[in-house]
PDB file of C-alpha atoms in Angstrom:
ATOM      1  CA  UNK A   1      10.374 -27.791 -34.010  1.00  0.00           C
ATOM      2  CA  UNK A   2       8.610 -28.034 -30.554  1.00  0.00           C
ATOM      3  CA  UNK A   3      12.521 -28.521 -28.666  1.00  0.00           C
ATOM      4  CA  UNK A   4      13.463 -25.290 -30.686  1.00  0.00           C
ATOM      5  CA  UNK A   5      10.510 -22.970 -29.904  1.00  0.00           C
ATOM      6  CA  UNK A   6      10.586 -23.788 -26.319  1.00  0.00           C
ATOM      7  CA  UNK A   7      13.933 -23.194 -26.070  1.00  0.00           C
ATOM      8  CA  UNK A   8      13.788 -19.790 -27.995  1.00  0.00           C
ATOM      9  CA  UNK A   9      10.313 -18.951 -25.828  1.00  0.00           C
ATOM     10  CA  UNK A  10      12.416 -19.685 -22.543  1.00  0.00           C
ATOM     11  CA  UNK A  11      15.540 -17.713 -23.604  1.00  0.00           C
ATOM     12  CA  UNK A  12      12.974 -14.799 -24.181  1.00  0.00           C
ATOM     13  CA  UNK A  13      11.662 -15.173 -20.623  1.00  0.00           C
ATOM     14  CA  UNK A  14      14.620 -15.395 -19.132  1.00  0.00           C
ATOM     15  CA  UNK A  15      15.839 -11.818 -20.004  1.00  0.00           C
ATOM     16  CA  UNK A  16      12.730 -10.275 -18.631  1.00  0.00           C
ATOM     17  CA  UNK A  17      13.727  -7.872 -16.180  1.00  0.00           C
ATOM     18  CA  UNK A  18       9.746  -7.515 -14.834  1.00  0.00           C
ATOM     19  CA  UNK A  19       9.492 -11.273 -14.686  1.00  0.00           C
ATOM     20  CA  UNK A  20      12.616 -11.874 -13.096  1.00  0.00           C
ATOM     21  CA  UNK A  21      11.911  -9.084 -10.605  1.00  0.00           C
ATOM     22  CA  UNK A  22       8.530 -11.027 -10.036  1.00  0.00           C
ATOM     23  CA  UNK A  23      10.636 -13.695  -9.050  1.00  0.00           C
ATOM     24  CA  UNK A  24      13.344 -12.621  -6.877  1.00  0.00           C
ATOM     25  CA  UNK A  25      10.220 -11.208  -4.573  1.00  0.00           C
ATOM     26  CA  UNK A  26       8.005 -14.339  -4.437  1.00  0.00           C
ATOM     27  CA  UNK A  27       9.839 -17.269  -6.405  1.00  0.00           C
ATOM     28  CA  UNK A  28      12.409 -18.430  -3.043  1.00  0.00           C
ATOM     29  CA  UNK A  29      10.293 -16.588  -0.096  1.00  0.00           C
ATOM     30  CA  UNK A  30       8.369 -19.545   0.546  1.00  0.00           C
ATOM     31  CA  UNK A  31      10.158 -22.764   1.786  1.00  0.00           C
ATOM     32  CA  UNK A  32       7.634 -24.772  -0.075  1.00  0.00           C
ATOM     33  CA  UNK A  33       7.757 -22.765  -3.204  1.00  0.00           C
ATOM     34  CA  UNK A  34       8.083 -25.039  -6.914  1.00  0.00           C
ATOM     35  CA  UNK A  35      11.747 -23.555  -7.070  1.00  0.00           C
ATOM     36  CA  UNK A  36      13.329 -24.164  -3.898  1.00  0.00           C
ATOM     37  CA  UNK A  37      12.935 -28.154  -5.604  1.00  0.00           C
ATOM     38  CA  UNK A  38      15.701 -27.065  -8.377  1.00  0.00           C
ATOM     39  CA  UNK A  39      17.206 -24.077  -6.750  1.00  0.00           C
ATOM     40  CA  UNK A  40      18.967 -24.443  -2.923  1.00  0.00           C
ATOM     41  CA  UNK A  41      18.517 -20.905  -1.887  1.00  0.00           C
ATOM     42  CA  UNK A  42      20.003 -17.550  -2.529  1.00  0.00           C
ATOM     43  CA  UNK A  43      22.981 -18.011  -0.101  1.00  0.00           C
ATOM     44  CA  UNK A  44      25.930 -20.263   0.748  1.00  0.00           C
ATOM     45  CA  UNK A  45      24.379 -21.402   3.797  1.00  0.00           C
ATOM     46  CA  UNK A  46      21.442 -22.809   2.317  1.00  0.00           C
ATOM     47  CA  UNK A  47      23.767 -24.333  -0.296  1.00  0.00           C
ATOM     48  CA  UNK A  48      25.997 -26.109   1.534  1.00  0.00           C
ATOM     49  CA  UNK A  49      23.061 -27.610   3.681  1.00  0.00           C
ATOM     50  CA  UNK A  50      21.625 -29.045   0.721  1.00  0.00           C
ATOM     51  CA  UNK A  51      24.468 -30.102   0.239  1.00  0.00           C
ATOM     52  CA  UNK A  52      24.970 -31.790   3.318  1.00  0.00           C
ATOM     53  CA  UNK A  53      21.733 -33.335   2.410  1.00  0.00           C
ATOM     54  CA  UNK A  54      22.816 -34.795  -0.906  1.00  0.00           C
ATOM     55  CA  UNK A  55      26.066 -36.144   0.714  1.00  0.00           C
ATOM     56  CA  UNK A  56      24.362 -37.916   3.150  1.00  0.00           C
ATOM     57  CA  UNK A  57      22.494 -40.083   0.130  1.00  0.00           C
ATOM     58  CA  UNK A  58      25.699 -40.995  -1.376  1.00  0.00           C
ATOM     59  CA  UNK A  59      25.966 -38.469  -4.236  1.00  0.00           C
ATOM     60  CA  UNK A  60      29.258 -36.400  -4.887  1.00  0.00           C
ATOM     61  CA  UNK A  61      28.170 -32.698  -4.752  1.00  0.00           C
ATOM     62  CA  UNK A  62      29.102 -29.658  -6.729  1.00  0.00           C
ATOM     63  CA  UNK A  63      28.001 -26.263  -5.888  1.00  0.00           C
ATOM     64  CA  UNK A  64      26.944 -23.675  -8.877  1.00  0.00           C
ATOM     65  CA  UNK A  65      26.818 -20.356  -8.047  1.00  0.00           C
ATOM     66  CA  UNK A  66      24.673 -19.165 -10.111  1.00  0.00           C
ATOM     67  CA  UNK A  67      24.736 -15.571 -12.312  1.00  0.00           C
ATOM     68  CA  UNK A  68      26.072 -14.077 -15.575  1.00  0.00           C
ATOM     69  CA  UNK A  69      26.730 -11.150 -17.553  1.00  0.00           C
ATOM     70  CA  UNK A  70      27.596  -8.992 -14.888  1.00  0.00           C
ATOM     71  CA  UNK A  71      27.609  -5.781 -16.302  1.00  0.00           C
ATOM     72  CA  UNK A  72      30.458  -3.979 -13.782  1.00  0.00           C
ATOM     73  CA  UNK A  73      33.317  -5.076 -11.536  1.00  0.00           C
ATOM     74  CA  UNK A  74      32.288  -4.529  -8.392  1.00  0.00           C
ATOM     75  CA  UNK A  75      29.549  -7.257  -8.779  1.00  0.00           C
ATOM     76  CA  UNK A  76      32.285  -9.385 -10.657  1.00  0.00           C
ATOM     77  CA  UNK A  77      34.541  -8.623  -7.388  1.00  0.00           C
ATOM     78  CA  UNK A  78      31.546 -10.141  -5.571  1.00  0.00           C
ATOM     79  CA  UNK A  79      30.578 -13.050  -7.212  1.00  0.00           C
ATOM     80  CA  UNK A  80      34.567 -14.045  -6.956  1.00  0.00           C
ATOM     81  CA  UNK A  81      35.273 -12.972  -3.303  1.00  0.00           C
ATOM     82  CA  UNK A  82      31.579 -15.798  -2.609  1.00  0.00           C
ATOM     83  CA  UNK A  83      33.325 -18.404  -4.064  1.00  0.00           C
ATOM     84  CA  UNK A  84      35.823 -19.207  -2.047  1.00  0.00           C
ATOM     85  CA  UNK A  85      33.097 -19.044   0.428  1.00  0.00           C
ATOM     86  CA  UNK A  86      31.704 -22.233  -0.998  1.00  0.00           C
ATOM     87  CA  UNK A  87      34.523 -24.521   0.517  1.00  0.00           C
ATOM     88  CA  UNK A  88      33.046 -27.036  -2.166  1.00  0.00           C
ATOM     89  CA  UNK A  89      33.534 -28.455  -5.664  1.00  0.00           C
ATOM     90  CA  UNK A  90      32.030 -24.844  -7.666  1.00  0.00           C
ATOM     91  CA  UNK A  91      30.776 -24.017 -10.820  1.00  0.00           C
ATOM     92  CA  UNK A  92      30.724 -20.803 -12.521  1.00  0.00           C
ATOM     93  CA  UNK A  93      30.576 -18.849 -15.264  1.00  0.00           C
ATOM     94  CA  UNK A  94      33.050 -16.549 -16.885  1.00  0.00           C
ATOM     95  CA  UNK A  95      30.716 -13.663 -17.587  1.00  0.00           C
ATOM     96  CA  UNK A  96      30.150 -13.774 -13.516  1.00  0.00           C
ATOM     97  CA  UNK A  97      33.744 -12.871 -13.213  1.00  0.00           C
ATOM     98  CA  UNK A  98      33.729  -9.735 -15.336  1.00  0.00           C
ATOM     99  CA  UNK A  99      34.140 -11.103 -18.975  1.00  0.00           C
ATOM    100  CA  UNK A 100      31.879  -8.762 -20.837  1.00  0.00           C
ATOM    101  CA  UNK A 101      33.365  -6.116 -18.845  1.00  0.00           C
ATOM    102  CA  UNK A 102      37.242  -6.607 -19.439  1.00  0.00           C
ATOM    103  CA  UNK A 103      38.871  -9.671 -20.289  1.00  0.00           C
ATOM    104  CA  UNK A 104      41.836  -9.350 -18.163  1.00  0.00           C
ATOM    105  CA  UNK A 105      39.640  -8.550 -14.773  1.00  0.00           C
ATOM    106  CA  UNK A 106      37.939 -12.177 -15.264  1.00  0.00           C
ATOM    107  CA  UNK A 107      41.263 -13.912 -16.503  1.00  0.00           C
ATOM    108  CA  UNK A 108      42.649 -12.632 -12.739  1.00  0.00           C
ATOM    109  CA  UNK A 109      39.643 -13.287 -10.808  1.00  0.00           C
ATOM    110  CA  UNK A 110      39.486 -17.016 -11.877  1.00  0.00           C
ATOM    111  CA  UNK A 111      43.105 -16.990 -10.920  1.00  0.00           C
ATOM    112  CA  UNK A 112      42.112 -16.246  -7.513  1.00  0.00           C
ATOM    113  CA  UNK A 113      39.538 -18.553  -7.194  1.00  0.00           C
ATOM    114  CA  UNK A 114      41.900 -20.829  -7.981  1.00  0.00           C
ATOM    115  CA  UNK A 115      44.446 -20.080  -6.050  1.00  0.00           C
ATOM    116  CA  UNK A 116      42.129 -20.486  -2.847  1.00  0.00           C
ATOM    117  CA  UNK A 117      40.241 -23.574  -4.717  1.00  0.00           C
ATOM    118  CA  UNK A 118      43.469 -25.820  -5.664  1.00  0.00           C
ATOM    119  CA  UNK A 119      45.831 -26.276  -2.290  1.00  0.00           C
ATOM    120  CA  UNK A 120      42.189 -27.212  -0.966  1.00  0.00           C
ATOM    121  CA  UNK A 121      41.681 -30.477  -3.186  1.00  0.00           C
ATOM    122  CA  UNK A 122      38.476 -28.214  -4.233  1.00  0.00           C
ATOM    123  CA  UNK A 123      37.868 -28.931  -8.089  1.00  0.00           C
ATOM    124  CA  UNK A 124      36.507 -25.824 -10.317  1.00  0.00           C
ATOM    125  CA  UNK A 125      34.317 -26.383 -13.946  1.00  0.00           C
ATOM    126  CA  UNK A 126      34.446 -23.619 -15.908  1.00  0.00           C
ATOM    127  CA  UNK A 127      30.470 -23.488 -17.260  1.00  0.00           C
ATOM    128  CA  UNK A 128      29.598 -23.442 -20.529  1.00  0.00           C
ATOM    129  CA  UNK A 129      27.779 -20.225 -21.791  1.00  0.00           C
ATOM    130  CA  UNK A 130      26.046 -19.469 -25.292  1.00  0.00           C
ATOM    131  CA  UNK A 131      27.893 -19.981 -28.761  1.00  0.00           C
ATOM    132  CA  UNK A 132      29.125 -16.372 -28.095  1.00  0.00           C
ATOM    133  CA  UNK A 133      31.348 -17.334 -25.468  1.00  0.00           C
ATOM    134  CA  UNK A 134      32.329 -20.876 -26.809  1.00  0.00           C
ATOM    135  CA  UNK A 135      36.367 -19.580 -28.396  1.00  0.00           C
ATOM    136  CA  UNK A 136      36.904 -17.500 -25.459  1.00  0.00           C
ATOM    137  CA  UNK A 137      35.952 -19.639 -23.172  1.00  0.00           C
ATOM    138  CA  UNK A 138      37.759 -22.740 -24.370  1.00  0.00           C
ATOM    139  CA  UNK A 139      41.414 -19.937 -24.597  1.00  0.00           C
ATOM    140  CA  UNK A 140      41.228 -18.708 -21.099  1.00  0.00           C
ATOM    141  CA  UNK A 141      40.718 -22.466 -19.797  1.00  0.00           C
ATOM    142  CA  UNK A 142      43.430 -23.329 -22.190  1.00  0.00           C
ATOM    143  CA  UNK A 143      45.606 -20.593 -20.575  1.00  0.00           C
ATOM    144  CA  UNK A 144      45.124 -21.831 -17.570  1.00  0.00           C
ATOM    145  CA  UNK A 145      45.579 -25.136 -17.903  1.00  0.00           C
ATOM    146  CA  UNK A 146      49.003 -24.455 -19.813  1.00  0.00           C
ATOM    147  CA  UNK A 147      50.274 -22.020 -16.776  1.00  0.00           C
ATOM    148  CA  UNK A 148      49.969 -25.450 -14.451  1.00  0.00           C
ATOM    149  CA  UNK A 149      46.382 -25.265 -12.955  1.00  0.00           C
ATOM    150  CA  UNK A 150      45.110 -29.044 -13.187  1.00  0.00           C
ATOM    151  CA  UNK A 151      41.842 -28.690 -10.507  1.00  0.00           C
ATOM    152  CA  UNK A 152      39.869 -27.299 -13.797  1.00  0.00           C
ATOM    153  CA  UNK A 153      37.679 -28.888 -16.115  1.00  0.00           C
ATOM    154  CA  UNK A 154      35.157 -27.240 -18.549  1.00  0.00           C
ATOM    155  CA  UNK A 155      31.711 -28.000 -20.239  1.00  0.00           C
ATOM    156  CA  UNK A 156      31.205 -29.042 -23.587  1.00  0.00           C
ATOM    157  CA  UNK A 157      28.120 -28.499 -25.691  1.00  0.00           C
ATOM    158  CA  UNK A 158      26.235 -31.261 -27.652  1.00  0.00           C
ATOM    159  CA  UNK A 159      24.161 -29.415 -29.654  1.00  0.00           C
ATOM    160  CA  UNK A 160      26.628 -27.418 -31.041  1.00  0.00           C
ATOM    161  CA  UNK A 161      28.245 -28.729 -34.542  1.00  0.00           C
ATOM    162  CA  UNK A 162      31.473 -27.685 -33.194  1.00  0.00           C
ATOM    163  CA  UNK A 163      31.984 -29.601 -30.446  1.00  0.00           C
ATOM    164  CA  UNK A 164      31.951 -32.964 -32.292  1.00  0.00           C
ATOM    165  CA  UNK A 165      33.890 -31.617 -35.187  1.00  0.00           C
ATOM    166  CA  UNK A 166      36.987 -30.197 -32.926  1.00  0.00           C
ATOM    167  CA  UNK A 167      36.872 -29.113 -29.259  1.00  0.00           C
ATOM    168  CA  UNK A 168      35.552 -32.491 -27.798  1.00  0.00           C
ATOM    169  CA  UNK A 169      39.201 -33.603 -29.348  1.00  0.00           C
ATOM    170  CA  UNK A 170      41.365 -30.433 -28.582  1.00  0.00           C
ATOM    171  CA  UNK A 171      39.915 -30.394 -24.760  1.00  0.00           C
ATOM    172  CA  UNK A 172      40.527 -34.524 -24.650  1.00  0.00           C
ATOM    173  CA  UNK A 173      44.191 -33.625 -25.946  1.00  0.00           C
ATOM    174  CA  UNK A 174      45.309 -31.350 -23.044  1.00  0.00           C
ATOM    175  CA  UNK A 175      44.258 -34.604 -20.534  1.00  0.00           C
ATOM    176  CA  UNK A 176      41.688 -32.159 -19.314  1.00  0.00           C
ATOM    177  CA  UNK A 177      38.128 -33.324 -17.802  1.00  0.00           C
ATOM    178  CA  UNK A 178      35.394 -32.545 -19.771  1.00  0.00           C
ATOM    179  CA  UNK A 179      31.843 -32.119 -18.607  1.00  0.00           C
ATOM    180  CA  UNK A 180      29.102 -33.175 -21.320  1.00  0.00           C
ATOM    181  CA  UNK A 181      25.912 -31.770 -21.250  1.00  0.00           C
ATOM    182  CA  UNK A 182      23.024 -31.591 -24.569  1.00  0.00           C
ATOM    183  CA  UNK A 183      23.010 -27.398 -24.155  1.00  0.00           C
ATOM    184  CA  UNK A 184      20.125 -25.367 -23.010  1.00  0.00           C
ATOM    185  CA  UNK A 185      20.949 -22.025 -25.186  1.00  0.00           C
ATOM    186  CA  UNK A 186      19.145 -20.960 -28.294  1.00  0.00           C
ATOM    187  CA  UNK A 187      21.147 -21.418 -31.340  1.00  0.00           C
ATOM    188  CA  UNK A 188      20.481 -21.339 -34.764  1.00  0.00           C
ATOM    189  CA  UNK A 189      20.338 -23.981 -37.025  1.00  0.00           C
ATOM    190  CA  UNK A 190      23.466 -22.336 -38.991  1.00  0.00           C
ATOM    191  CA  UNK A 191      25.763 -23.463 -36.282  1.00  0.00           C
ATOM    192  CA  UNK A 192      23.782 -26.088 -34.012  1.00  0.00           C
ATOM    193  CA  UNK A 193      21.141 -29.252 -34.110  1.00  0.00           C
ATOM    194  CA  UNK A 194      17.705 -28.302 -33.497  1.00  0.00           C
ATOM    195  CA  UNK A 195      16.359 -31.523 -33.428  1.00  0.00           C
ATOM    196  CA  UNK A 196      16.605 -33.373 -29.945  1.00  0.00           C
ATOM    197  CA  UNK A 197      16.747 -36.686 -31.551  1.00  0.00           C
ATOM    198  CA  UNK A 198      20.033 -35.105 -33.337  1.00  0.00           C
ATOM    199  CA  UNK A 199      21.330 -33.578 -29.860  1.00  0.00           C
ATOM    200  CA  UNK A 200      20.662 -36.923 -28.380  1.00  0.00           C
ATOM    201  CA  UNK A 201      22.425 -38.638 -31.224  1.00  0.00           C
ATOM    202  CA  UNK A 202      25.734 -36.398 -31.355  1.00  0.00           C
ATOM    203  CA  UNK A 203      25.705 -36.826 -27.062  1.00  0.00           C
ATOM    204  CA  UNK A 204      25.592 -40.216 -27.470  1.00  0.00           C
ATOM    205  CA  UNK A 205      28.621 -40.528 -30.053  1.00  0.00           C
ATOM    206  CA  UNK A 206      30.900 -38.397 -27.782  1.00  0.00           C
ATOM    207  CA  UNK A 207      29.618 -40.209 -24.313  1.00  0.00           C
ATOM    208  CA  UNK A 208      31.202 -43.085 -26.038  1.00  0.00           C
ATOM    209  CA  UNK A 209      34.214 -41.337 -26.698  1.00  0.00           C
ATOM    210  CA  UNK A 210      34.723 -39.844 -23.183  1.00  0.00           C
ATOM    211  CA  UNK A 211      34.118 -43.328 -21.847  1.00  0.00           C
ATOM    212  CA  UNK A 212      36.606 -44.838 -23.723  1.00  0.00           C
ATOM    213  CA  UNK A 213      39.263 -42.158 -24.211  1.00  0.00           C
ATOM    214  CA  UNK A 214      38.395 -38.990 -22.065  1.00  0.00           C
ATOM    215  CA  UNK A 215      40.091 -38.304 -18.479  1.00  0.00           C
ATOM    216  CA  UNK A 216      37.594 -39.158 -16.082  1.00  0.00           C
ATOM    217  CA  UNK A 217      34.392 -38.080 -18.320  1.00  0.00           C
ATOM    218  CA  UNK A 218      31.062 -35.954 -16.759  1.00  0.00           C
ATOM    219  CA  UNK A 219      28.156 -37.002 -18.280  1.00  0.00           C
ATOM    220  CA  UNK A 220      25.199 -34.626 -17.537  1.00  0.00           C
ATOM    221  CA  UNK A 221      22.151 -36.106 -18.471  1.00  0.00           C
ATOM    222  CA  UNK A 222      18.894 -37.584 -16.700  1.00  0.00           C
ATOM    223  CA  UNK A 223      18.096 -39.760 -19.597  1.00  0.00           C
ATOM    224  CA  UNK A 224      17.619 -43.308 -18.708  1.00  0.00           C
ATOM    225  CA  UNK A 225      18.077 -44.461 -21.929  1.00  0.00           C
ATOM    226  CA  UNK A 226      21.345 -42.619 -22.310  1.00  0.00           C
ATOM    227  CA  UNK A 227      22.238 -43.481 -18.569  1.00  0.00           C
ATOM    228  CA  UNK A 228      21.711 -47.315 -20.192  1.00  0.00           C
ATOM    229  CA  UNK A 229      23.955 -46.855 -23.116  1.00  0.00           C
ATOM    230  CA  UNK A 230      26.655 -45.388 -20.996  1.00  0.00           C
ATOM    231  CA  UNK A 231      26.650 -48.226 -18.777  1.00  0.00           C
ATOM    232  CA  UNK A 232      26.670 -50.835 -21.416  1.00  0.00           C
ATOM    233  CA  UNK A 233      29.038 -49.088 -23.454  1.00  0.00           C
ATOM    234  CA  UNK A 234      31.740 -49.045 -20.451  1.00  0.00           C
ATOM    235  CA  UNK A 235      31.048 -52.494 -19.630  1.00  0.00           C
ATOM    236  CA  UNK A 236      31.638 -53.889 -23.124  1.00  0.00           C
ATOM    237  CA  UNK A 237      34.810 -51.984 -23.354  1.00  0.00           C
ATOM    238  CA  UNK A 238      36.172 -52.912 -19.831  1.00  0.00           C
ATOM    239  CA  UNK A 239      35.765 -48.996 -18.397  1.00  0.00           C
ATOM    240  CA  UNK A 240      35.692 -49.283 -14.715  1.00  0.00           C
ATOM    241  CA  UNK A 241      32.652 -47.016 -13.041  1.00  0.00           C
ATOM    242  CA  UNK A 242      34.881 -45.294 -11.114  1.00  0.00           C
ATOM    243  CA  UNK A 243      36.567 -43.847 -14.459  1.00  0.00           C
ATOM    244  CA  UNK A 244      33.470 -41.793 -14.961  1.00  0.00           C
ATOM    245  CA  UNK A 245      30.891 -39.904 -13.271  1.00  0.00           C
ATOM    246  CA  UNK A 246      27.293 -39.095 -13.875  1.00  0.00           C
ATOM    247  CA  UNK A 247      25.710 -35.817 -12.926  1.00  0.00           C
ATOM    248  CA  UNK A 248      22.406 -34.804 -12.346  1.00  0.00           C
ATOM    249  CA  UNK A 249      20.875 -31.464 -11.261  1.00  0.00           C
ATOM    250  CA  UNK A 250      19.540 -30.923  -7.965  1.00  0.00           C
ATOM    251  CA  UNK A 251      15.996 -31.974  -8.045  1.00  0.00           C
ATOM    252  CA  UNK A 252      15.534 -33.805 -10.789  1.00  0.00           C
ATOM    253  CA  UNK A 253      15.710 -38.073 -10.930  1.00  0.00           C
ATOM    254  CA  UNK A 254      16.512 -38.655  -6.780  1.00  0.00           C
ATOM    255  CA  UNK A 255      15.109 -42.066  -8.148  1.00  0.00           C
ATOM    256  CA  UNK A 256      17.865 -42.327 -10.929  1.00  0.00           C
ATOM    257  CA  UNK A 257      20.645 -40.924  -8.524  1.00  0.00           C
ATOM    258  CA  UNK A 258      19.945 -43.628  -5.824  1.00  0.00           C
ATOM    259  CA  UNK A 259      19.559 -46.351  -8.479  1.00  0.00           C
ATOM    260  CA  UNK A 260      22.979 -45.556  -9.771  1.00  0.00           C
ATOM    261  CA  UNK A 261      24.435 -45.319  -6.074  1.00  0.00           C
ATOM    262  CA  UNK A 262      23.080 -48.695  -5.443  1.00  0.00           C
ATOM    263  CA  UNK A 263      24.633 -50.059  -8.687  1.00  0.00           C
ATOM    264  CA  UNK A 264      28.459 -48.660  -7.658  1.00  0.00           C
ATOM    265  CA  UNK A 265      28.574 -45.460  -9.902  1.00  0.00           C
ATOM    266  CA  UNK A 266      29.628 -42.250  -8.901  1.00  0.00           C
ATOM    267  CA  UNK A 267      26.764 -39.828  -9.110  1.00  0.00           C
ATOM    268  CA  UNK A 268      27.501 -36.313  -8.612  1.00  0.00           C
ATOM    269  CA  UNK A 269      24.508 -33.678  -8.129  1.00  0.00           C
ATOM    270  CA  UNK A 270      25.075 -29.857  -9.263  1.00  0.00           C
ATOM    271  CA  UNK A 271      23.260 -27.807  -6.879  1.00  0.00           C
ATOM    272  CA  UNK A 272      22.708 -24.267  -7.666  1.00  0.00           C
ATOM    273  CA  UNK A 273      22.063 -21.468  -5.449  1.00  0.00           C
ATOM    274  CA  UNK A 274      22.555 -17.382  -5.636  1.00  0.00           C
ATOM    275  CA  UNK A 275      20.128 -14.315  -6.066  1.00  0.00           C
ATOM    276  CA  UNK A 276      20.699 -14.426 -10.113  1.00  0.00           C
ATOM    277  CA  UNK A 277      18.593 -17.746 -10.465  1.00  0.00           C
ATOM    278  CA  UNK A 278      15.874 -16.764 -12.585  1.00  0.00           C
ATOM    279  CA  UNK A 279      17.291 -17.426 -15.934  1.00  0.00           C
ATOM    280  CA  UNK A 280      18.749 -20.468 -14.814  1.00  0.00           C
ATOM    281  CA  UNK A 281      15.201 -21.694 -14.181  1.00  0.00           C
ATOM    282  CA  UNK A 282      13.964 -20.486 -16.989  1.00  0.00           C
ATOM    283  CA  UNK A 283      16.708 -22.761 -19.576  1.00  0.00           C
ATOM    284  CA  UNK A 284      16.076 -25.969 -17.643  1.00  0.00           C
ATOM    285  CA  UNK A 285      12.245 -25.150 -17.748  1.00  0.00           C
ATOM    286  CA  UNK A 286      13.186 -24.563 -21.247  1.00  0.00           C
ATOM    287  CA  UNK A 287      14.370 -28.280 -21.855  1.00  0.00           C
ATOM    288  CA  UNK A 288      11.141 -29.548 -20.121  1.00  0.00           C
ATOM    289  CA  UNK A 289       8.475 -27.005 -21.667  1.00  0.00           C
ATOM    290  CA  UNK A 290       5.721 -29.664 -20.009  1.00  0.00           C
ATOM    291  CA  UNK A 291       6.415 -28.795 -16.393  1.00  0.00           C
ATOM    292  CA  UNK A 292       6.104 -24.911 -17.566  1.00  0.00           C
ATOM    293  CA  UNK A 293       2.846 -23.910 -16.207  1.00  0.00           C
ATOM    294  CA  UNK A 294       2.626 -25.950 -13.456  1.00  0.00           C
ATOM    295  CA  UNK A 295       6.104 -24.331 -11.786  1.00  0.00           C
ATOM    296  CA  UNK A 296       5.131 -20.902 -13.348  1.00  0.00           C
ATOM    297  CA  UNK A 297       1.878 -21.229 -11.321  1.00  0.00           C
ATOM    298  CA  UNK A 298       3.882 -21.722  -8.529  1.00  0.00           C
ATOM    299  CA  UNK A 299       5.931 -18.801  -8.637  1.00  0.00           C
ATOM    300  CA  UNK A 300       3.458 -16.552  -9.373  1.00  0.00           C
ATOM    301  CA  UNK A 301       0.146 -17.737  -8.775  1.00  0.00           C
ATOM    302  CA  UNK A 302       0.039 -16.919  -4.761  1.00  0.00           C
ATOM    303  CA  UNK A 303       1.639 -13.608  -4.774  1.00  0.00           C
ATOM    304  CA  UNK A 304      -1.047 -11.793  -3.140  1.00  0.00           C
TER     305      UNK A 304
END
């Protein structure tokens, strides 16, 4: 119950307008400031110097620009005309691109991200949003993927019933890469686990499976114990580490990273950046409700 009501308190926080506000004016000003250690910057230029940074410690990087639910196209013509901007492995969100606004608009404007990402060897994930987005989503990449673009991949959801019942399989089917993660939206029980032994329990069946029968399988977590079952689970079934990846956010378990470098895995850090990183912070504060007043504090508390 505690997993759920954090989660649900989070989401709540995370559509304040006064508290995000609050934290576009004093959250990144300060170099030192508690969210500069999960969140680059605001711009591409502090992004790709972190991840210079990460590079240099032997992690793959991939840049998330962060924002969603745009709520015109002219900031949907933004966010897309950044990206390319980037010059690194991105991920992004449909609803950046225009998706609540008209479908077509963000069908065209991942098309052009594309078209600038793929002759460049640059690889684009198409991010997961809430169960709202989940069949849209998984059509355009579809789409896409069936007019020739191969330099996608997409996130899949643990929490969410569905993904274990029949898009873990109809993603695996197209040869496409999928990107694991547990899910840091608020769902109801109706169509998602609310338990985080049962989220850790349906990640941990289809880990196995993308280890053993995905197309070079992302596993998002910062879970030793999963990280352990992973690597045990490969070895027993003769997987090769450089058949998988797994990611991390920026931030969080340098120690894990550079114990998995050390060990030959491929480690891959997602480092976000962009003005719309409030509710970001909020979903990942979300999943680790302890940490919540002591970064809070630190956003707020020295203001004056």
């Amino acid at each position: 119950m505690l997993d759920a009501a954090s989660k649900t308190f989070f989401h709540l926080v995370a559509q304040s307008r006064t508290l995000k506000k609050m934290a576009s004016r004093y959250g990144m000003r300060r170099p030192a400031s508690f969210a500069r250690r999960f969140i680059a910057g605001e711009t591409v230029e502090e992004a790709i110097a972190a991840a210079r940074a990460a590079s240099a410690r032997g992690v793959l990087i991939t840049l998330d620009l962060l924002g969603e639910s745009v709520t015109n196209l002219d900031e949907a013509t933004t966010a897309t005309r950044e990206c390319p901007d980037v010059e690194r492995n991105l991920s992004l969100k449909l609803t950046q691109l225009g998706l609540d606004v008209d479908k077509a608009t963000a069908i065209d404007n991942i098309r052009k991200i594309l078209e600038r990402a793929e002759p460049a060897g640059f690889f684009v994930r198409i991010d997961m949003e809430g169960s709202a987005y989940t069949d849209v989503t998984l059509e355009i990449f579809e789409t896409l993927w069936r007019h020739g673009y191969r330099q996608i991949g997409v996130v899949l959801q643990a929490a969410l019933y569905r993904t274990e019942e029949r898009d873990l399989a109809r993603v695996n089917a197209l040869g496409a890469r999928i990107r694991l993660v547990k899910g840091a939206y608020r769902e109801p029980k109706s169509i998602a686990h609310q338990q985080k032994a049962d989220v850790d329990a349906a990640y941990a069946r289809m880990m196995r499976t993308l280890i053993t029968d995905g197309h070079y399988a992302a596993l998002a977590t910062h879970d030793p114990r999963m990280i352990e079952l992973a690597r045990q689970w490969a070895l027993e079934h003769g997987v090769a580490s450089d058949r998988f990846e797994f990611q991390m956010l920026f931030g969080v378990r340098r120690d894990l990273q550079a114990m998995l470098v050390r060990a030959g895995y491929r480690v891959r850090v997602y480092i976000p950046f962009g003005r719309e990183w409030f509710p970001y912070f909020m979903r990942r504060l979300g999943e680790r409700p302890a940490n919540a007043f002591f970064i809070l504090r630190s956003i707020f508390g020295e203001s004056g």
